Amino acid sequence: MTWNPAQYLQYEDARLRPALELAARVPLASPATIADLGCGAGNVARRLAQRWPGAAIVGFDSDEAMLAKAREHAGERLRFERADLAQWRAASPFDLVYSNAALHWLDDHAALFPRLAASVAPGGALAVQMPYNATAPSHALLNEVAASARWRDRLARFVRPRPVASPQEYFDWLAPHARAVDAWTTEYLQHLPCRADGEHPVLAWMRGTTLLPFTAALDAAAQREFAAELALGFARAYPPRGDGSVLYPFRRLFLVAIR
Ligand SMILES: C[S@@+](CC[C@H](N)C(=O)[O-])C[C@H]1O[C@@H](n2cnc3c(N)ncnc32)[C@H](O)[C@@H]1O
């Protein structure tokens, strides 16, 4: 599966807001080093560089297309490296290990989060935001269609019913490695505009992220058929308003742990 920075950044404002709200809750005045895990196209790392002008920032990601986009803005204090976060461990600890909308792609968070905390310097912070929307109609419908008789041979293996654990579980996994853990959730009422191409806005939103493993496993004709089935369900769950826009409630989980 490969990422498409242009598709992902179609909803840049809505995707950036939680990234900035996470950064706003990090109680560090001037971290010298920052790791941005799953940095994607680097647009969040650039905001971190503005917020902490003295910091050296390294963005880590496994996707070459995302890294190529990110490197368009690389500089002396802003570098991007290829890494698989499933194995990542800092060579020397960072003052801030930050990750926006990336770690839900990884499994075994009970082992992952303590490992990430170990890459934070004493007095530093681990700050993470992940979508916490698996029970939303959009995700329930995707999982139901992928597991249906029509698709399950090709798609059932991509269904992840619970990619993100509860705030309490993260608290328990991080507390032994932290002086303080702050965990909270926010539900955004996202107003997605009508699209010129007529596609249901929730389908277009999900194409940039959640749908990627599913569509990557299908040829073009099957992708169209699968998308049409999803669009029918999305139109019922998120009916277009008079102007063709939709309201798409979206929950996210935030964590800030201080070492
Ligand atoms: C939804 S994008 C978020 C990008 C960026 N953090 C942002 O907020 O705009 C998720 C990113 O996580 C990266 N990612 C997913 N699994 C990864 C892994 N195992 N190792 C490294 N990067 C990974 C993807 O390549 C993708 O760029």
PDB file of C-alpha atoms and ligand atoms in Angstrom:
ATOM      1  CA  MET A   1       0.000   0.000   0.000  1.00  0.00           C
ATOM      2  CA  THR A   2       1.300   3.469  -0.816  1.00  0.00           C
ATOM      3  CA  TRP A   3       0.125   6.869   0.344  1.00  0.00           C
ATOM      4  CA  ASN A   4      -0.971   9.745  -1.883  1.00  0.00           C
ATOM      5  CA  PRO A   5       0.018  13.081  -0.283  1.00  0.00           C
ATOM      6  CA  ALA A   6      -2.331  15.088  -2.551  1.00  0.00           C
ATOM      7  CA  GLN A   7      -5.332  12.940  -1.615  1.00  0.00           C
ATOM      8  CA  TYR A   8      -4.468  13.032   2.085  1.00  0.00           C
ATOM      9  CA  LEU A   9      -3.971  16.814   2.097  1.00  0.00           C
ATOM     10  CA  GLN A  10      -7.369  17.475   0.465  1.00  0.00           C
ATOM     11  CA  TYR A  11      -8.707  17.870   4.001  1.00  0.00           C
ATOM     12  CA  GLU A  12      -5.621  19.529   5.410  1.00  0.00           C
ATOM     13  CA  ASP A  13      -7.447  21.971   7.706  1.00  0.00           C
ATOM     14  CA  ALA A  14      -9.537  19.300   9.432  1.00  0.00           C
ATOM     15  CA  ARG A  15      -6.549  16.962   9.744  1.00  0.00           C
ATOM     16  CA  LEU A  16      -4.216  19.706  10.995  1.00  0.00           C
ATOM     17  CA  ARG A  17      -6.450  20.986  13.781  1.00  0.00           C
ATOM     18  CA  PRO A  18      -5.960  18.025  16.172  1.00  0.00           C
ATOM     19  CA  ALA A  19      -2.206  18.093  15.415  1.00  0.00           C
ATOM     20  CA  LEU A  20      -2.023  21.712  16.591  1.00  0.00           C
ATOM     21  CA  GLU A  21      -4.277  21.087  19.578  1.00  0.00           C
ATOM     22  CA  LEU A  22      -1.970  18.248  20.629  1.00  0.00           C
ATOM     23  CA  ALA A  23       1.125  20.459  20.286  1.00  0.00           C
ATOM     24  CA  ALA A  24      -0.617  23.159  22.336  1.00  0.00           C
ATOM     25  CA  ARG A  25      -0.874  20.741  25.281  1.00  0.00           C
ATOM     26  CA  VAL A  26       2.851  19.894  25.349  1.00  0.00           C
ATOM     27  CA  PRO A  27       4.294  21.675  28.416  1.00  0.00           C
ATOM     28  CA  LEU A  28       7.857  22.085  27.092  1.00  0.00           C
ATOM     29  CA  ALA A  29       9.262  25.595  26.639  1.00  0.00           C
ATOM     30  CA  SER A  30      12.189  24.826  24.381  1.00  0.00           C
ATOM     31  CA  PRO A  31      12.841  21.187  23.486  1.00  0.00           C
ATOM     32  CA  ALA A  32      16.193  20.839  21.725  1.00  0.00           C
ATOM     33  CA  THR A  33      15.218  17.693  19.795  1.00  0.00           C
ATOM     34  CA  ILE A  34      11.877  16.495  18.426  1.00  0.00           C
ATOM     35  CA  ALA A  35      10.950  13.251  16.661  1.00  0.00           C
ATOM     36  CA  ASP A  36       7.779  13.369  14.539  1.00  0.00           C
ATOM     37  CA  LEU A  37       6.704   9.722  14.131  1.00  0.00           C
ATOM     38  CA  GLY A  38       4.685   8.947  10.998  1.00  0.00           C
ATOM     39  CA  CYS A  39       5.402  12.475   9.791  1.00  0.00           C
ATOM     40  CA  GLY A  40       3.680  11.959   6.429  1.00  0.00           C
ATOM     41  CA  ALA A  41       3.995  14.941   4.094  1.00  0.00           C
ATOM     42  CA  GLY A  42       5.826  16.954   6.765  1.00  0.00           C
ATOM     43  CA  ASN A  43       3.222  19.698   7.098  1.00  0.00           C
ATOM     44  CA  VAL A  44       2.843  19.079  10.835  1.00  0.00           C
ATOM     45  CA  ALA A  45       6.638  18.960  11.376  1.00  0.00           C
ATOM     46  CA  ARG A  46       6.822  22.428   9.802  1.00  0.00           C
ATOM     47  CA  ARG A  47       4.283  23.697  12.358  1.00  0.00           C
ATOM     48  CA  LEU A  48       6.330  22.111  15.169  1.00  0.00           C
ATOM     49  CA  ALA A  49       9.385  24.000  13.846  1.00  0.00           C
ATOM     50  CA  GLN A  50       7.429  27.261  14.059  1.00  0.00           C
ATOM     51  CA  ARG A  51       6.195  26.521  17.576  1.00  0.00           C
ATOM     52  CA  TRP A  52       9.722  25.570  18.812  1.00  0.00           C
ATOM     53  CA  PRO A  53      12.155  27.579  16.667  1.00  0.00           C
ATOM     54  CA  GLY A  54      15.225  26.297  18.559  1.00  0.00           C
ATOM     55  CA  ALA A  55      14.491  22.600  18.046  1.00  0.00           C
ATOM     56  CA  ALA A  56      16.127  20.145  15.654  1.00  0.00           C
ATOM     57  CA  ILE A  57      13.310  18.030  14.230  1.00  0.00           C
ATOM     58  CA  VAL A  58      13.498  14.625  12.577  1.00  0.00           C
ATOM     59  CA  GLY A  59      10.418  13.249  10.845  1.00  0.00           C
ATOM     60  CA  PHE A  60      10.246   9.466  10.474  1.00  0.00           C
ATOM     61  CA  ASP A  61       7.973   7.674   8.023  1.00  0.00           C
ATOM     62  CA  SER A  62       7.981   4.471   5.967  1.00  0.00           C
ATOM     63  CA  ASP A  63       6.275   5.831   2.842  1.00  0.00           C
ATOM     64  CA  GLU A  64       8.545   7.161   0.072  1.00  0.00           C
ATOM     65  CA  ALA A  65       5.857   9.349  -1.558  1.00  0.00           C
ATOM     66  CA  MET A  66       5.100  11.049   1.758  1.00  0.00           C
ATOM     67  CA  LEU A  67       8.811  11.478   2.515  1.00  0.00           C
ATOM     68  CA  ALA A  68       9.465  12.984  -0.934  1.00  0.00           C
ATOM     69  CA  LYS A  69       6.752  15.590  -0.299  1.00  0.00           C
ATOM     70  CA  ALA A  70       8.085  16.277   3.205  1.00  0.00           C
ATOM     71  CA  ARG A  71      11.655  16.742   1.931  1.00  0.00           C
ATOM     72  CA  GLU A  72      10.544  19.648  -0.280  1.00  0.00           C
ATOM     73  CA  HIS A  73      10.697  21.692   2.930  1.00  0.00           C
ATOM     74  CA  ALA A  74      13.660  20.030   4.629  1.00  0.00           C
ATOM     75  CA  GLY A  75      16.359  22.254   6.087  1.00  0.00           C
ATOM     76  CA  GLU A  76      19.163  22.329   8.578  1.00  0.00           C
ATOM     77  CA  ARG A  77      16.755  21.937  11.517  1.00  0.00           C
ATOM     78  CA  LEU A  78      14.171  19.808   9.724  1.00  0.00           C
ATOM     79  CA  ARG A  79      15.152  16.375   8.394  1.00  0.00           C
ATOM     80  CA  PHE A  80      13.147  13.399   7.235  1.00  0.00           C
ATOM     81  CA  GLU A  81      14.232   9.761   7.494  1.00  0.00           C
ATOM     82  CA  ARG A  82      12.774   6.476   6.399  1.00  0.00           C
ATOM     83  CA  ALA A  83      11.905   4.182   9.309  1.00  0.00           C
ATOM     84  CA  ASP A  84       9.414   1.486  10.222  1.00  0.00           C
ATOM     85  CA  LEU A  85       7.853   2.525  13.520  1.00  0.00           C
ATOM     86  CA  ALA A  86       7.150  -1.108  14.350  1.00  0.00           C
ATOM     87  CA  GLN A  87      10.888  -1.395  15.039  1.00  0.00           C
ATOM     88  CA  TRP A  88      11.841   2.250  15.703  1.00  0.00           C
ATOM     89  CA  ARG A  89      13.859   3.146  18.764  1.00  0.00           C
ATOM     90  CA  ALA A  90      15.760   6.427  19.127  1.00  0.00           C
ATOM     91  CA  ALA A  91      19.560   6.172  18.898  1.00  0.00           C
ATOM     92  CA  SER A  92      19.597   8.809  21.640  1.00  0.00           C
ATOM     93  CA  PRO A  93      16.474  10.090  23.425  1.00  0.00           C
ATOM     94  CA  PHE A  94      14.461  13.038  22.082  1.00  0.00           C
ATOM     95  CA  ASP A  95      13.068  15.823  24.282  1.00  0.00           C
ATOM     96  CA  LEU A  96       9.739  15.448  22.500  1.00  0.00           C
ATOM     97  CA  VAL A  97       8.462  12.348  20.724  1.00  0.00           C
ATOM     98  CA  TYR A  98       5.375  13.514  18.858  1.00  0.00           C
ATOM     99  CA  SER A  99       3.004  11.567  16.620  1.00  0.00           C
ATOM    100  CA  ASN A 100      -0.167  12.771  14.920  1.00  0.00           C
ATOM    101  CA  ALA A 101      -2.583  10.367  13.248  1.00  0.00           C
ATOM    102  CA  ALA A 102      -0.059   7.596  12.630  1.00  0.00           C
ATOM    103  CA  LEU A 103       0.281   5.093  15.483  1.00  0.00           C
ATOM    104  CA  HIS A 104      -3.192   3.578  14.957  1.00  0.00           C
ATOM    105  CA  TRP A 105      -1.627   1.857  11.920  1.00  0.00           C
ATOM    106  CA  LEU A 106       0.556  -0.199  14.250  1.00  0.00           C
ATOM    107  CA  ASP A 107      -0.432  -3.228  16.342  1.00  0.00           C
ATOM    108  CA  ASP A 108       0.360  -4.242  19.931  1.00  0.00           C
ATOM    109  CA  HIS A 109       0.117  -0.852  21.614  1.00  0.00           C
ATOM    110  CA  ALA A 110       0.746  -2.460  25.020  1.00  0.00           C
ATOM    111  CA  ALA A 111       4.351  -3.017  23.873  1.00  0.00           C
ATOM    112  CA  LEU A 112       4.626  -0.038  21.486  1.00  0.00           C
ATOM    113  CA  PHE A 113       3.830   2.775  23.916  1.00  0.00           C
ATOM    114  CA  PRO A 114       6.336   1.823  26.660  1.00  0.00           C
ATOM    115  CA  ARG A 115       8.967   1.411  23.891  1.00  0.00           C
ATOM    116  CA  LEU A 116       8.218   4.918  22.579  1.00  0.00           C
ATOM    117  CA  ALA A 117       8.316   6.328  26.113  1.00  0.00           C
ATOM    118  CA  ALA A 118      11.834   4.869  26.450  1.00  0.00           C
ATOM    119  CA  SER A 119      12.909   7.123  23.548  1.00  0.00           C
ATOM    120  CA  VAL A 120      11.974  10.272  25.515  1.00  0.00           C
ATOM    121  CA  ALA A 121      14.656  12.078  27.547  1.00  0.00           C
ATOM    122  CA  PRO A 122      14.031  12.659  31.296  1.00  0.00           C
ATOM    123  CA  GLY A 123      11.747  15.691  31.674  1.00  0.00           C
ATOM    124  CA  GLY A 124      10.676  15.346  28.048  1.00  0.00           C
ATOM    125  CA  ALA A 125       7.292  14.373  26.615  1.00  0.00           C
ATOM    126  CA  LEU A 126       5.565  11.776  24.486  1.00  0.00           C
ATOM    127  CA  ALA A 127       2.607  13.384  22.677  1.00  0.00           C
ATOM    128  CA  VAL A 128       0.260  11.309  20.539  1.00  0.00           C
ATOM    129  CA  GLN A 129      -3.029  11.786  18.717  1.00  0.00           C
ATOM    130  CA  MET A 130      -4.891   8.921  17.024  1.00  0.00           C
ATOM    131  CA  PRO A 131      -8.339   8.602  15.455  1.00  0.00           C
ATOM    132  CA  TYR A 132     -10.685   6.970  17.985  1.00  0.00           C
ATOM    133  CA  ASN A 133     -13.530   6.409  15.595  1.00  0.00           C
ATOM    134  CA  ALA A 134     -13.707   2.660  15.083  1.00  0.00           C
ATOM    135  CA  THR A 135     -17.310   2.441  16.294  1.00  0.00           C
ATOM    136  CA  ALA A 136     -18.530   5.271  14.022  1.00  0.00           C
ATOM    137  CA  PRO A 137     -21.020   4.262  11.295  1.00  0.00           C
ATOM    138  CA  SER A 138     -18.377   4.908   8.608  1.00  0.00           C
ATOM    139  CA  HIS A 139     -15.886   2.442  10.060  1.00  0.00           C
ATOM    140  CA  ALA A 140     -18.530  -0.102  11.133  1.00  0.00           C
ATOM    141  CA  LEU A 141     -19.900  -0.074   7.593  1.00  0.00           C
ATOM    142  CA  LEU A 142     -16.462  -0.443   6.023  1.00  0.00           C
ATOM    143  CA  ASN A 143     -15.727  -3.452   8.238  1.00  0.00           C
ATOM    144  CA  GLU A 144     -19.140  -4.983   7.555  1.00  0.00           C
ATOM    145  CA  VAL A 145     -18.831  -4.641   3.762  1.00  0.00           C
ATOM    146  CA  ALA A 146     -15.225  -5.928   3.755  1.00  0.00           C
ATOM    147  CA  ALA A 147     -16.285  -9.001   5.758  1.00  0.00           C
ATOM    148  CA  SER A 148     -19.362  -9.693   3.585  1.00  0.00           C
ATOM    149  CA  ALA A 149     -19.526 -12.762   1.315  1.00  0.00           C
ATOM    150  CA  ARG A 150     -18.803 -10.591  -1.756  1.00  0.00           C
ATOM    151  CA  TRP A 151     -15.474  -9.231  -0.449  1.00  0.00           C
ATOM    152  CA  ARG A 152     -14.206 -11.264   2.466  1.00  0.00           C
ATOM    153  CA  ASP A 153     -11.749 -13.417   0.479  1.00  0.00           C
ATOM    154  CA  ARG A 154      -9.850 -10.318  -0.584  1.00  0.00           C
ATOM    155  CA  LEU A 155     -10.585  -7.802   2.167  1.00  0.00           C
ATOM    156  CA  ALA A 156     -11.473  -9.394   5.504  1.00  0.00           C
ATOM    157  CA  ARG A 157      -7.799  -9.529   6.510  1.00  0.00           C
ATOM    158  CA  PHE A 158      -7.612  -5.718   6.519  1.00  0.00           C
ATOM    159  CA  VAL A 159     -10.441  -5.311   9.035  1.00  0.00           C
ATOM    160  CA  ARG A 160      -9.079  -4.006  12.338  1.00  0.00           C
ATOM    161  CA  PRO A 161     -12.059  -3.696  14.677  1.00  0.00           C
ATOM    162  CA  ARG A 162     -10.138  -1.996  17.477  1.00  0.00           C
ATOM    163  CA  PRO A 163      -6.933  -0.316  16.255  1.00  0.00           C
ATOM    164  CA  VAL A 164      -6.870   2.075  19.231  1.00  0.00           C
ATOM    165  CA  ALA A 165      -7.352   1.067  22.871  1.00  0.00           C
ATOM    166  CA  SER A 166      -9.200   3.029  25.576  1.00  0.00           C
ATOM    167  CA  PRO A 167      -7.704   6.112  27.292  1.00  0.00           C
ATOM    168  CA  GLN A 168      -7.535   4.054  30.519  1.00  0.00           C
ATOM    169  CA  GLU A 169      -5.411   1.358  28.844  1.00  0.00           C
ATOM    170  CA  TYR A 170      -2.887   3.931  27.537  1.00  0.00           C
ATOM    171  CA  PHE A 171      -2.772   5.483  30.996  1.00  0.00           C
ATOM    172  CA  ASP A 172      -1.927   2.096  32.518  1.00  0.00           C
ATOM    173  CA  TRP A 173       0.704   1.301  29.859  1.00  0.00           C
ATOM    174  CA  LEU A 174       2.419   4.692  30.190  1.00  0.00           C
ATOM    175  CA  ALA A 175       2.108   5.425  33.920  1.00  0.00           C
ATOM    176  CA  PRO A 176       5.051   3.159  34.941  1.00  0.00           C
ATOM    177  CA  HIS A 177       7.292   5.135  32.527  1.00  0.00           C
ATOM    178  CA  ALA A 178       6.008   8.657  33.199  1.00  0.00           C
ATOM    179  CA  ARG A 179       5.777  11.291  35.924  1.00  0.00           C
ATOM    180  CA  ALA A 180       2.357  12.315  34.609  1.00  0.00           C
ATOM    181  CA  VAL A 181      -0.050  11.112  31.928  1.00  0.00           C
ATOM    182  CA  ASP A 182      -2.789  13.277  30.430  1.00  0.00           C
ATOM    183  CA  ALA A 183      -5.312  11.407  28.268  1.00  0.00           C
ATOM    184  CA  TRP A 184      -8.471  12.803  26.696  1.00  0.00           C
ATOM    185  CA  THR A 185     -10.803  12.436  23.737  1.00  0.00           C
ATOM    186  CA  THR A 186     -12.434  15.063  21.535  1.00  0.00           C
ATOM    187  CA  GLU A 187     -15.209  14.606  19.027  1.00  0.00           C
ATOM    188  CA  TYR A 188     -15.051  17.048  16.112  1.00  0.00           C
ATOM    189  CA  LEU A 189     -18.224  17.732  14.162  1.00  0.00           C
ATOM    190  CA  GLN A 190     -16.524  17.868  10.787  1.00  0.00           C
ATOM    191  CA  HIS A 191     -18.382  19.741   8.059  1.00  0.00           C
ATOM    192  CA  LEU A 192     -17.208  18.191   4.787  1.00  0.00           C
ATOM    193  CA  PRO A 193     -18.130  20.232   1.702  1.00  0.00           C
ATOM    194  CA  CYS A 194     -19.992  18.951  -1.351  1.00  0.00           C
ATOM    195  CA  ARG A 195     -17.572  17.599  -3.949  1.00  0.00           C
ATOM    196  CA  ALA A 196     -17.446  18.660  -7.581  1.00  0.00           C
ATOM    197  CA  ASP A 197     -16.911  15.020  -8.625  1.00  0.00           C
ATOM    198  CA  GLY A 198     -20.147  13.972  -6.854  1.00  0.00           C
ATOM    199  CA  GLU A 199     -18.402  11.509  -4.547  1.00  0.00           C
ATOM    200  CA  HIS A 200     -19.853  11.179  -1.057  1.00  0.00           C
ATOM    201  CA  PRO A 201     -17.595  13.377   1.134  1.00  0.00           C
ATOM    202  CA  VAL A 202     -17.064  10.665   3.782  1.00  0.00           C
ATOM    203  CA  LEU A 203     -15.906   8.266   1.078  1.00  0.00           C
ATOM    204  CA  ALA A 204     -13.463  10.895  -0.200  1.00  0.00           C
ATOM    205  CA  TRP A 205     -12.218  11.539   3.363  1.00  0.00           C
ATOM    206  CA  MET A 206     -11.631   7.824   3.952  1.00  0.00           C
ATOM    207  CA  ARG A 207      -9.934   7.290   0.571  1.00  0.00           C
ATOM    208  CA  GLY A 208      -7.002   9.369   1.843  1.00  0.00           C
ATOM    209  CA  THR A 209      -6.368   7.076   4.833  1.00  0.00           C
ATOM    210  CA  THR A 210      -8.508   4.223   6.185  1.00  0.00           C
ATOM    211  CA  LEU A 211      -9.492   2.796   2.799  1.00  0.00           C
ATOM    212  CA  LEU A 212      -5.917   2.552   1.495  1.00  0.00           C
ATOM    213  CA  PRO A 213      -5.187  -1.100   2.406  1.00  0.00           C
ATOM    214  CA  PHE A 214      -8.598  -2.166   1.071  1.00  0.00           C
ATOM    215  CA  THR A 215      -8.379  -0.402  -2.294  1.00  0.00           C
ATOM    216  CA  ALA A 216      -4.719  -1.438  -2.736  1.00  0.00           C
ATOM    217  CA  ALA A 217      -5.884  -5.076  -2.758  1.00  0.00           C
ATOM    218  CA  LEU A 218      -8.415  -4.544  -5.583  1.00  0.00           C
ATOM    219  CA  ASP A 219      -8.142  -3.889  -9.324  1.00  0.00           C
ATOM    220  CA  ALA A 220      -9.716  -0.727 -10.726  1.00  0.00           C
ATOM    221  CA  ALA A 221     -13.107  -2.283 -11.552  1.00  0.00           C
ATOM    222  CA  ALA A 222     -13.416  -3.943  -8.136  1.00  0.00           C
ATOM    223  CA  GLN A 223     -12.391  -0.673  -6.447  1.00  0.00           C
ATOM    224  CA  ARG A 224     -15.289   1.094  -8.174  1.00  0.00           C
ATOM    225  CA  GLU A 225     -17.733  -1.611  -7.140  1.00  0.00           C
ATOM    226  CA  PHE A 226     -16.515  -1.614  -3.533  1.00  0.00           C
ATOM    227  CA  ALA A 227     -16.640   2.193  -3.361  1.00  0.00           C
ATOM    228  CA  ALA A 228     -20.183   2.237  -4.768  1.00  0.00           C
ATOM    229  CA  GLU A 229     -21.321  -0.178  -2.062  1.00  0.00           C
ATOM    230  CA  LEU A 230     -19.738   1.981   0.640  1.00  0.00           C
ATOM    231  CA  ALA A 231     -21.196   5.167  -0.840  1.00  0.00           C
ATOM    232  CA  LEU A 232     -24.725   3.738  -0.568  1.00  0.00           C
ATOM    233  CA  GLY A 233     -24.228   3.044   3.136  1.00  0.00           C
ATOM    234  CA  PHE A 234     -22.530   6.399   3.785  1.00  0.00           C
ATOM    235  CA  ALA A 235     -25.425   8.249   2.106  1.00  0.00           C
ATOM    236  CA  ARG A 236     -27.777   6.622   4.639  1.00  0.00           C
ATOM    237  CA  ALA A 237     -25.500   7.191   7.662  1.00  0.00           C
ATOM    238  CA  TYR A 238     -24.413  10.718   6.668  1.00  0.00           C
ATOM    239  CA  PRO A 239     -27.188  12.145   4.489  1.00  0.00           C
ATOM    240  CA  PRO A 240     -26.089  15.096   2.331  1.00  0.00           C
ATOM    241  CA  ARG A 241     -27.483  18.445   3.435  1.00  0.00           C
ATOM    242  CA  GLY A 242     -29.248  20.826   1.041  1.00  0.00           C
ATOM    243  CA  ASP A 243     -25.925  22.067  -0.338  1.00  0.00           C
ATOM    244  CA  GLY A 244     -24.460  18.552  -0.701  1.00  0.00           C
ATOM    245  CA  SER A 245     -22.163  18.910   2.312  1.00  0.00           C
ATOM    246  CA  VAL A 246     -22.245  16.395   5.177  1.00  0.00           C
ATOM    247  CA  LEU A 247     -21.667  16.486   8.927  1.00  0.00           C
ATOM    248  CA  TYR A 248     -19.155  13.792   9.893  1.00  0.00           C
ATOM    249  CA  PRO A 249     -18.602  13.415  13.672  1.00  0.00           C
ATOM    250  CA  PHE A 250     -15.056  12.172  14.255  1.00  0.00           C
ATOM    251  CA  ARG A 251     -13.552  11.206  17.619  1.00  0.00           C
ATOM    252  CA  ARG A 252      -9.846  11.398  18.402  1.00  0.00           C
ATOM    253  CA  LEU A 253      -7.751  10.294  21.366  1.00  0.00           C
ATOM    254  CA  PHE A 254      -4.915  12.439  22.752  1.00  0.00           C
ATOM    255  CA  LEU A 255      -2.074  11.496  25.094  1.00  0.00           C
ATOM    256  CA  VAL A 256       0.680  13.572  26.655  1.00  0.00           C
ATOM    257  CA  ALA A 257       3.060  11.694  28.974  1.00  0.00           C
ATOM    258  CA  ILE A 258       5.902  13.445  30.816  1.00  0.00           C
ATOM    259  CA  ARG A 259       9.036  11.399  31.562  1.00  0.00           C
TER     260      ARG A 259
HETATM  261  C1  LIG B   1      -2.499   9.680   8.269  1.00  0.00           C
HETATM  262  S1  LIG B   1      -0.802   9.936   7.880  1.00  0.00           S
HETATM  263  C2  LIG B   1      -0.382  11.216   9.070  1.00  0.00           C
HETATM  264  C3  LIG B   1       0.770  12.062   8.625  1.00  0.00           C
HETATM  265  C4  LIG B   1       1.144  13.212   9.533  1.00  0.00           C
HETATM  266  N1  LIG B   1       1.550  12.758  10.851  1.00  0.00           N
HETATM  267  C5  LIG B   1       0.013  14.213   9.643  1.00  0.00           C
HETATM  268  O1  LIG B   1      -0.515  14.388  10.727  1.00  0.00           O
HETATM  269  O2  LIG B   1      -0.321  14.831   8.629  1.00  0.00           O
HETATM  270  C6  LIG B   1      -0.086   8.468   8.587  1.00  0.00           C
HETATM  271  C7  LIG B   1       1.372   8.297   8.270  1.00  0.00           C
HETATM  272  O3  LIG B   1       1.874   7.235   9.077  1.00  0.00           O
HETATM  273  C8  LIG B   1       2.827   6.532   8.306  1.00  0.00           C
HETATM  274  N2  LIG B   1       2.981   5.181   8.842  1.00  0.00           N
HETATM  275  C9  LIG B   1       2.034   4.237   9.007  1.00  0.00           C
HETATM  276  N3  LIG B   1       2.576   3.109   9.492  1.00  0.00           N
HETATM  277  C10 LIG B   1       3.906   3.336   9.619  1.00  0.00           C
HETATM  278  C11 LIG B   1       5.015   2.549  10.066  1.00  0.00           C
HETATM  279  N4  LIG B   1       4.857   1.286  10.480  1.00  0.00           N
HETATM  280  N5  LIG B   1       6.243   3.118  10.058  1.00  0.00           N
HETATM  281  C12 LIG B   1       6.419   4.399   9.650  1.00  0.00           C
HETATM  282  N6  LIG B   1       5.409   5.195   9.215  1.00  0.00           N
HETATM  283  C13 LIG B   1       4.173   4.666   9.200  1.00  0.00           C
HETATM  284  C14 LIG B   1       2.250   6.532   6.910  1.00  0.00           C
HETATM  285  O4  LIG B   1       3.244   6.260   5.922  1.00  0.00           O
HETATM  286  C15 LIG B   1       1.662   7.933   6.817  1.00  0.00           C
HETATM  287  O5  LIG B   1       2.536   8.850   6.248  1.00  0.00           O
END
